[in-house]
Structure formats: structure tokens, C-alpha cells
Amino acid sequence: MVSVLIFLAVLALIGFWLMGMYNGLVTARNFFKNQFAQIDVQLQRRFDLIPNLVETAKAYMSHERETLEAVIAARSAAQSGLAAAKANPGDPQAMAQLAAAQNQLNTGLGRLLAVAEAYPDLKANQNMMQLTEELTSTENKVAFARQAYNDAVTTYNNKREVFPSSLVAGMFGFAPAALLDVDEDKRAEVRAAPKVSF
């Protein structure tokens, strides 16, 4: 009788231990998904600023139509990339698509701001100054949100890969999550705050 009770106690301890590992994995997965939601908020703000920036610039840069259209096209592609990533945060393919779209948008915005430097009236425009200041602030918030997301993903991936929780992760289908990273060539350019001078 005592041996049966000891066996049941050991079995219960193992069950609670496995349940704790499972709950830890769920908590880590939910945390990185929440951190991705913070990226979503900042990127949506960025997307909302871009049409205003383009409209303000359009009045001054009528012969720079190609640059303005490239920014709008890159914004649309970035919104599509974000929608795919929101559907499954951490999915390697979705995160790669989002990173590529964001790189394209960063390049377009950089080109727009560089071209805007050649227009003194545009540089002096109060709306343009306010929009570029808000864009710079939003870019910084995106960078912080991306770092927090990447930290949460790293914690989750570490938790799912270490033994013995790797056994629980494998049994219950906890897939690895992908970081949101930028291309090596663009890394310094994207991480640096946009330089705006008026």
C-alpha cells in the first residue's frame, strides 16, 4: 500500500513538473506575441503618417512623382507584410516577408527625405517639419518594440530548446519563433535615427 502511495506521489510530482514546463512555454509564446502586437501598433502609426508626409511633399515636389509613388507602393507592401506577420507572429516566412517590406519602405522614405532636402520651401513647411519629427519619434519606437520582441522570442526559443522542456515542446508542437531582423546591409541605416534638418 505504501509503495502504491509513493508511486502515485512520484507520478503526481512528474505531472506537476511537466505541467509547469508546458505552462512556461505557453507563457513565453504569449509574451512574444504580445511584444509583436507592440510592433504592430508602432508600424500602424508609421503607416498612417506616410500619406500625410507624401501629400505635404507632393505640393512642392511635383516632378518627383516617381519617388512619391515608390513610397506609397512600399507602404502598401509593408502593410501586406505586417498583415501576414500579424496572422502568425514568429513564423519565419512571415517575419522575413515583413523585414523585407520594411527594408523597402525604409529605403523609399530615406530617398523621399533626401530629395526633400533640395526644396527649401518644403523644408520650411510647418506640416513637413512636424511630420518628419513624428516619423523620427515613431522610428525610434519601432526600434525599441523590435528589440523587445526579439528579446521575447529569444527567451521563448531558449525555453523550448533546453532539456527537458524541449521534450515537452516537441510533444505539444511548440515551433521555433523567428526574430524580426533587417538585412545586414541595411542594419546600420535602419537602426540609426533618421537625420532630419530644417
mmCIF file of C-alpha atoms in Angstrom:
data_model
loop_
_atom_site.group_PDB
_atom_site.id
_atom_site.type_symbol
_atom_site.label_atom_id
_atom_site.label_comp_id
_atom_site.label_asym_id
_atom_site.label_seq_id
_atom_site.Cartn_x
_atom_site.Cartn_y
_atom_site.Cartn_z
ATOM 1 C CA MET A 1 0.000 0.000 0.000
ATOM 2 C CA VAL A 2 2.815 2.405 0.905
ATOM 3 C CA SER A 3 4.624 1.664 -2.356
ATOM 4 C CA VAL A 4 1.447 2.473 -4.329
ATOM 5 C CA LEU A 5 1.147 5.823 -2.497
ATOM 6 C CA ILE A 6 4.808 6.605 -3.155
ATOM 7 C CA PHE A 7 4.347 5.694 -6.823
ATOM 8 C CA LEU A 8 1.260 7.932 -7.072
ATOM 9 C CA ALA A 9 3.095 10.795 -5.321
ATOM 10 C CA VAL A 10 6.046 10.494 -7.718
ATOM 11 C CA LEU A 11 3.658 10.352 -10.660
ATOM 12 C CA ALA A 12 1.839 13.462 -9.395
ATOM 13 C CA LEU A 13 5.162 15.310 -8.967
ATOM 14 C CA ILE A 14 6.186 14.415 -12.511
ATOM 15 C CA GLY A 15 2.768 15.546 -13.766
ATOM 16 C CA PHE A 16 3.044 18.903 -11.974
ATOM 17 C CA TRP A 17 6.603 19.315 -13.236
ATOM 18 C CA LEU A 18 5.535 18.664 -16.853
ATOM 19 C CA MET A 19 2.541 20.962 -16.420
ATOM 20 C CA GLY A 20 4.864 23.702 -15.148
ATOM 21 C CA MET A 21 7.115 23.341 -18.190
ATOM 22 C CA TYR A 22 4.112 23.397 -20.536
ATOM 23 C CA ASN A 23 2.685 26.488 -18.838
ATOM 24 C CA GLY A 24 6.078 28.193 -19.016
ATOM 25 C CA LEU A 25 6.240 27.567 -22.763
ATOM 26 C CA VAL A 26 2.710 28.905 -23.264
ATOM 27 C CA THR A 27 3.531 31.996 -21.203
ATOM 28 C CA ALA A 28 6.715 32.656 -23.204
ATOM 29 C CA ARG A 29 4.878 32.181 -26.514
ATOM 30 C CA ASN A 30 2.097 34.553 -25.459
ATOM 31 C CA PHE A 31 4.653 37.099 -24.298
ATOM 32 C CA PHE A 32 6.473 37.264 -27.631
ATOM 33 C CA LYS A 33 3.123 37.521 -29.439
ATOM 34 C CA ASN A 34 2.219 40.435 -27.180
ATOM 35 C CA GLN A 35 5.546 42.066 -27.950
ATOM 36 C CA PHE A 36 4.784 41.692 -31.653
ATOM 37 C CA ALA A 37 1.484 43.488 -31.055
ATOM 38 C CA GLN A 38 3.546 46.466 -29.832
ATOM 39 C CA ILE A 39 5.448 46.456 -33.129
ATOM 40 C CA ASP A 40 2.109 46.367 -34.923
ATOM 41 C CA VAL A 41 0.912 49.486 -33.072
ATOM 42 C CA GLN A 42 4.048 51.445 -33.962
ATOM 43 C CA LEU A 43 4.096 50.303 -37.590
ATOM 44 C CA GLN A 44 0.442 51.259 -38.000
ATOM 45 C CA ARG A 45 1.282 54.725 -36.682
ATOM 46 C CA ARG A 46 4.136 54.913 -39.161
ATOM 47 C CA PHE A 47 1.854 53.823 -41.994
ATOM 48 C CA ASP A 48 -0.670 56.491 -41.002
ATOM 49 C CA LEU A 49 1.990 59.230 -41.114
ATOM 50 C CA ILE A 50 3.288 58.360 -44.576
ATOM 51 C CA PRO A 51 0.287 59.539 -46.672
ATOM 52 C CA ASN A 52 0.347 62.897 -44.864
ATOM 53 C CA LEU A 53 4.074 63.192 -45.489
ATOM 54 C CA VAL A 54 3.625 62.380 -49.178
ATOM 55 C CA GLU A 55 0.700 64.794 -49.552
ATOM 56 C CA THR A 56 2.693 67.589 -47.957
ATOM 57 C CA ALA A 57 5.681 66.866 -50.183
ATOM 58 C CA LYS A 58 3.562 66.446 -53.304
ATOM 59 C CA ALA A 59 2.704 70.139 -53.498
ATOM 60 C CA TYR A 60 6.402 71.058 -53.599
ATOM 61 C CA MET A 61 7.846 68.079 -55.459
ATOM 62 C CA SER A 62 5.518 67.674 -58.426
ATOM 63 C CA HIS A 63 8.312 66.489 -60.734
ATOM 64 C CA GLU A 64 9.485 63.896 -58.160
ATOM 65 C CA ARG A 65 6.386 61.782 -58.792
ATOM 66 C CA GLU A 66 8.408 58.560 -59.098
ATOM 67 C CA THR A 67 9.847 58.990 -55.591
ATOM 68 C CA LEU A 68 6.416 59.711 -54.113
ATOM 69 C CA GLU A 69 4.829 56.734 -55.872
ATOM 70 C CA ALA A 70 7.653 54.456 -54.725
ATOM 71 C CA VAL A 71 6.996 55.431 -51.101
ATOM 72 C CA ILE A 72 3.255 54.752 -51.447
ATOM 73 C CA ALA A 73 3.938 51.370 -53.124
ATOM 74 C CA ALA A 74 6.452 50.457 -50.404
ATOM 75 C CA ARG A 75 3.892 51.434 -47.744
ATOM 76 C CA SER A 76 1.323 49.086 -49.312
ATOM 77 C CA ALA A 77 3.847 46.242 -49.455
ATOM 78 C CA ALA A 78 4.820 46.882 -45.831
ATOM 79 C CA GLN A 79 1.174 46.803 -44.756
ATOM 80 C CA SER A 80 0.749 43.447 -46.525
ATOM 81 C CA GLY A 81 3.872 42.131 -44.814
ATOM 82 C CA LEU A 82 2.551 43.279 -41.456
ATOM 83 C CA ALA A 83 -0.809 41.609 -42.071
ATOM 84 C CA ALA A 84 0.946 38.308 -42.847
ATOM 85 C CA ALA A 85 3.103 38.592 -39.729
ATOM 86 C CA LYS A 86 0.114 39.513 -37.528
ATOM 87 C CA ALA A 87 -1.623 36.328 -38.649
ATOM 88 C CA ASN A 88 1.237 34.242 -37.262
ATOM 89 C CA PRO A 89 3.838 36.165 -35.227
ATOM 90 C CA GLY A 90 7.118 34.328 -35.097
ATOM 91 C CA ASP A 91 6.572 32.386 -38.333
ATOM 92 C CA PRO A 92 9.933 32.521 -40.162
ATOM 93 C CA GLN A 93 8.425 33.134 -43.599
ATOM 94 C CA ALA A 94 6.061 35.867 -42.361
ATOM 95 C CA MET A 95 8.820 37.588 -40.391
ATOM 96 C CA ALA A 96 11.157 37.503 -43.413
ATOM 97 C CA GLN A 97 8.411 38.997 -45.593
ATOM 98 C CA LEU A 98 7.792 41.742 -43.029
ATOM 99 C CA ALA A 99 11.507 42.528 -42.708
ATOM 100 C CA ALA A 100 11.918 42.748 -46.491
ATOM 101 C CA ALA A 101 8.889 45.022 -46.835
ATOM 102 C CA GLN A 102 10.116 47.250 -44.004
ATOM 103 C CA ASN A 103 13.546 47.494 -45.631
ATOM 104 C CA GLN A 104 11.902 48.565 -48.887
ATOM 105 C CA LEU A 105 9.843 51.202 -47.056
ATOM 106 C CA ASN A 106 12.906 52.458 -45.151
ATOM 107 C CA THR A 107 14.730 52.885 -48.446
ATOM 108 C CA GLY A 108 11.803 54.769 -50.003
ATOM 109 C CA LEU A 109 11.388 57.063 -47.009
ATOM 110 C CA GLY A 110 15.114 57.741 -46.926
ATOM 111 C CA ARG A 111 15.032 58.678 -50.598
ATOM 112 C CA LEU A 112 11.993 60.942 -50.046
ATOM 113 C CA LEU A 113 13.634 62.768 -47.146
ATOM 114 C CA ALA A 114 16.873 63.125 -49.098
ATOM 115 C CA VAL A 115 15.039 64.606 -52.103
ATOM 116 C CA ALA A 116 13.055 66.898 -49.791
ATOM 117 C CA GLU A 117 16.338 68.458 -48.665
ATOM 118 C CA ALA A 118 16.628 70.054 -52.120
ATOM 119 C CA TYR A 119 13.395 72.026 -51.612
ATOM 120 C CA PRO A 120 13.898 74.938 -49.184
ATOM 121 C CA ASP A 121 10.194 75.831 -49.122
ATOM 122 C CA LEU A 122 9.307 72.228 -48.270
ATOM 123 C CA LYS A 123 11.958 72.074 -45.558
ATOM 124 C CA ALA A 124 10.483 75.227 -44.020
ATOM 125 C CA ASN A 125 6.887 73.978 -44.210
ATOM 126 C CA GLN A 126 5.467 73.576 -40.691
ATOM 127 C CA ASN A 127 3.496 70.429 -41.597
ATOM 128 C CA MET A 128 6.583 68.800 -43.089
ATOM 129 C CA MET A 129 8.662 69.612 -40.017
ATOM 130 C CA GLN A 130 6.011 68.207 -37.695
ATOM 131 C CA LEU A 131 5.501 65.071 -39.788
ATOM 132 C CA THR A 132 9.216 64.300 -40.028
ATOM 133 C CA GLU A 133 9.570 64.835 -36.274
ATOM 134 C CA GLU A 134 6.691 62.425 -35.623
ATOM 135 C CA LEU A 135 8.166 59.957 -38.109
ATOM 136 C CA THR A 136 11.537 60.107 -36.361
ATOM 137 C CA SER A 137 9.867 59.505 -32.997
ATOM 138 C CA THR A 138 7.883 56.602 -34.437
ATOM 139 C CA GLU A 139 11.018 55.081 -35.991
ATOM 140 C CA ASN A 140 12.628 55.087 -32.546
ATOM 141 C CA LYS A 141 9.553 53.433 -31.019
ATOM 142 C CA VAL A 142 9.584 50.789 -33.773
ATOM 143 C CA ALA A 143 13.228 50.052 -32.997
ATOM 144 C CA PHE A 144 12.504 49.666 -29.271
ATOM 145 C CA ALA A 145 9.458 47.472 -29.965
ATOM 146 C CA ARG A 146 11.507 45.309 -32.353
ATOM 147 C CA GLN A 147 14.198 44.847 -29.710
ATOM 148 C CA ALA A 148 11.622 43.877 -27.068
ATOM 149 C CA TYR A 149 10.039 41.397 -29.492
ATOM 150 C CA ASN A 150 13.410 39.878 -30.381
ATOM 151 C CA ASP A 151 14.280 39.542 -26.686
ATOM 152 C CA ALA A 152 10.955 37.787 -26.023
ATOM 153 C CA VAL A 153 11.470 35.444 -28.989
ATOM 154 C CA THR A 154 14.965 34.597 -27.793
ATOM 155 C CA THR A 155 13.617 33.779 -24.324
ATOM 156 C CA TYR A 156 10.877 31.594 -25.815
ATOM 157 C CA ASN A 157 13.285 29.789 -28.170
ATOM 158 C CA ASN A 158 15.746 29.193 -25.319
ATOM 159 C CA LYS A 159 12.955 27.845 -23.134
ATOM 160 C CA ARG A 160 11.715 25.460 -25.852
ATOM 161 C CA GLU A 161 15.221 24.223 -26.747
ATOM 162 C CA VAL A 162 16.685 23.436 -23.322
ATOM 163 C CA PHE A 163 16.378 19.967 -21.881
ATOM 164 C CA PRO A 164 13.961 18.703 -20.526
ATOM 165 C CA SER A 165 11.432 21.322 -21.694
ATOM 166 C CA SER A 166 12.486 20.506 -25.276
ATOM 167 C CA LEU A 167 10.712 17.166 -24.784
ATOM 168 C CA VAL A 168 7.505 18.919 -23.732
ATOM 169 C CA ALA A 169 7.866 21.436 -26.581
ATOM 170 C CA GLY A 170 8.236 18.593 -29.070
ATOM 171 C CA MET A 171 5.271 16.660 -27.688
ATOM 172 C CA PHE A 172 2.947 19.665 -27.844
ATOM 173 C CA GLY A 173 4.163 21.240 -31.098
ATOM 174 C CA PHE A 174 5.826 24.417 -29.836
ATOM 175 C CA ALA A 175 7.502 25.572 -33.048
ATOM 176 C CA PRO A 176 10.535 27.863 -33.057
ATOM 177 C CA ALA A 177 9.813 31.579 -33.488
ATOM 178 C CA ALA A 178 11.749 33.835 -35.848
ATOM 179 C CA LEU A 179 13.335 37.132 -34.931
ATOM 180 C CA LEU A 180 12.349 40.299 -36.768
ATOM 181 C CA ASP A 181 15.647 41.277 -38.249
ATOM 182 C CA VAL A 182 16.781 43.548 -41.042
ATOM 183 C CA ASP A 183 19.232 42.836 -43.841
ATOM 184 C CA GLU A 184 22.873 43.112 -42.853
ATOM 185 C CA ASP A 185 23.439 45.813 -45.498
ATOM 186 C CA LYS A 186 20.568 47.913 -44.157
ATOM 187 C CA ARG A 187 21.131 47.301 -40.456
ATOM 188 C CA ALA A 188 23.153 50.411 -39.619
ATOM 189 C CA GLU A 189 20.983 52.593 -41.851
ATOM 190 C CA VAL A 190 17.734 51.405 -40.289
ATOM 191 C CA ARG A 191 18.930 51.448 -36.684
ATOM 192 C CA ALA A 192 20.221 54.971 -36.960
ATOM 193 C CA ALA A 193 17.586 57.588 -36.278
ATOM 194 C CA PRO A 194 16.632 59.408 -39.467
ATOM 195 C CA LYS A 195 18.568 62.635 -39.770
ATOM 196 C CA VAL A 196 16.197 65.498 -40.387
ATOM 197 C CA SER A 197 17.387 69.083 -40.523
ATOM 198 C CA PHE A 198 15.291 72.129 -41.283
#
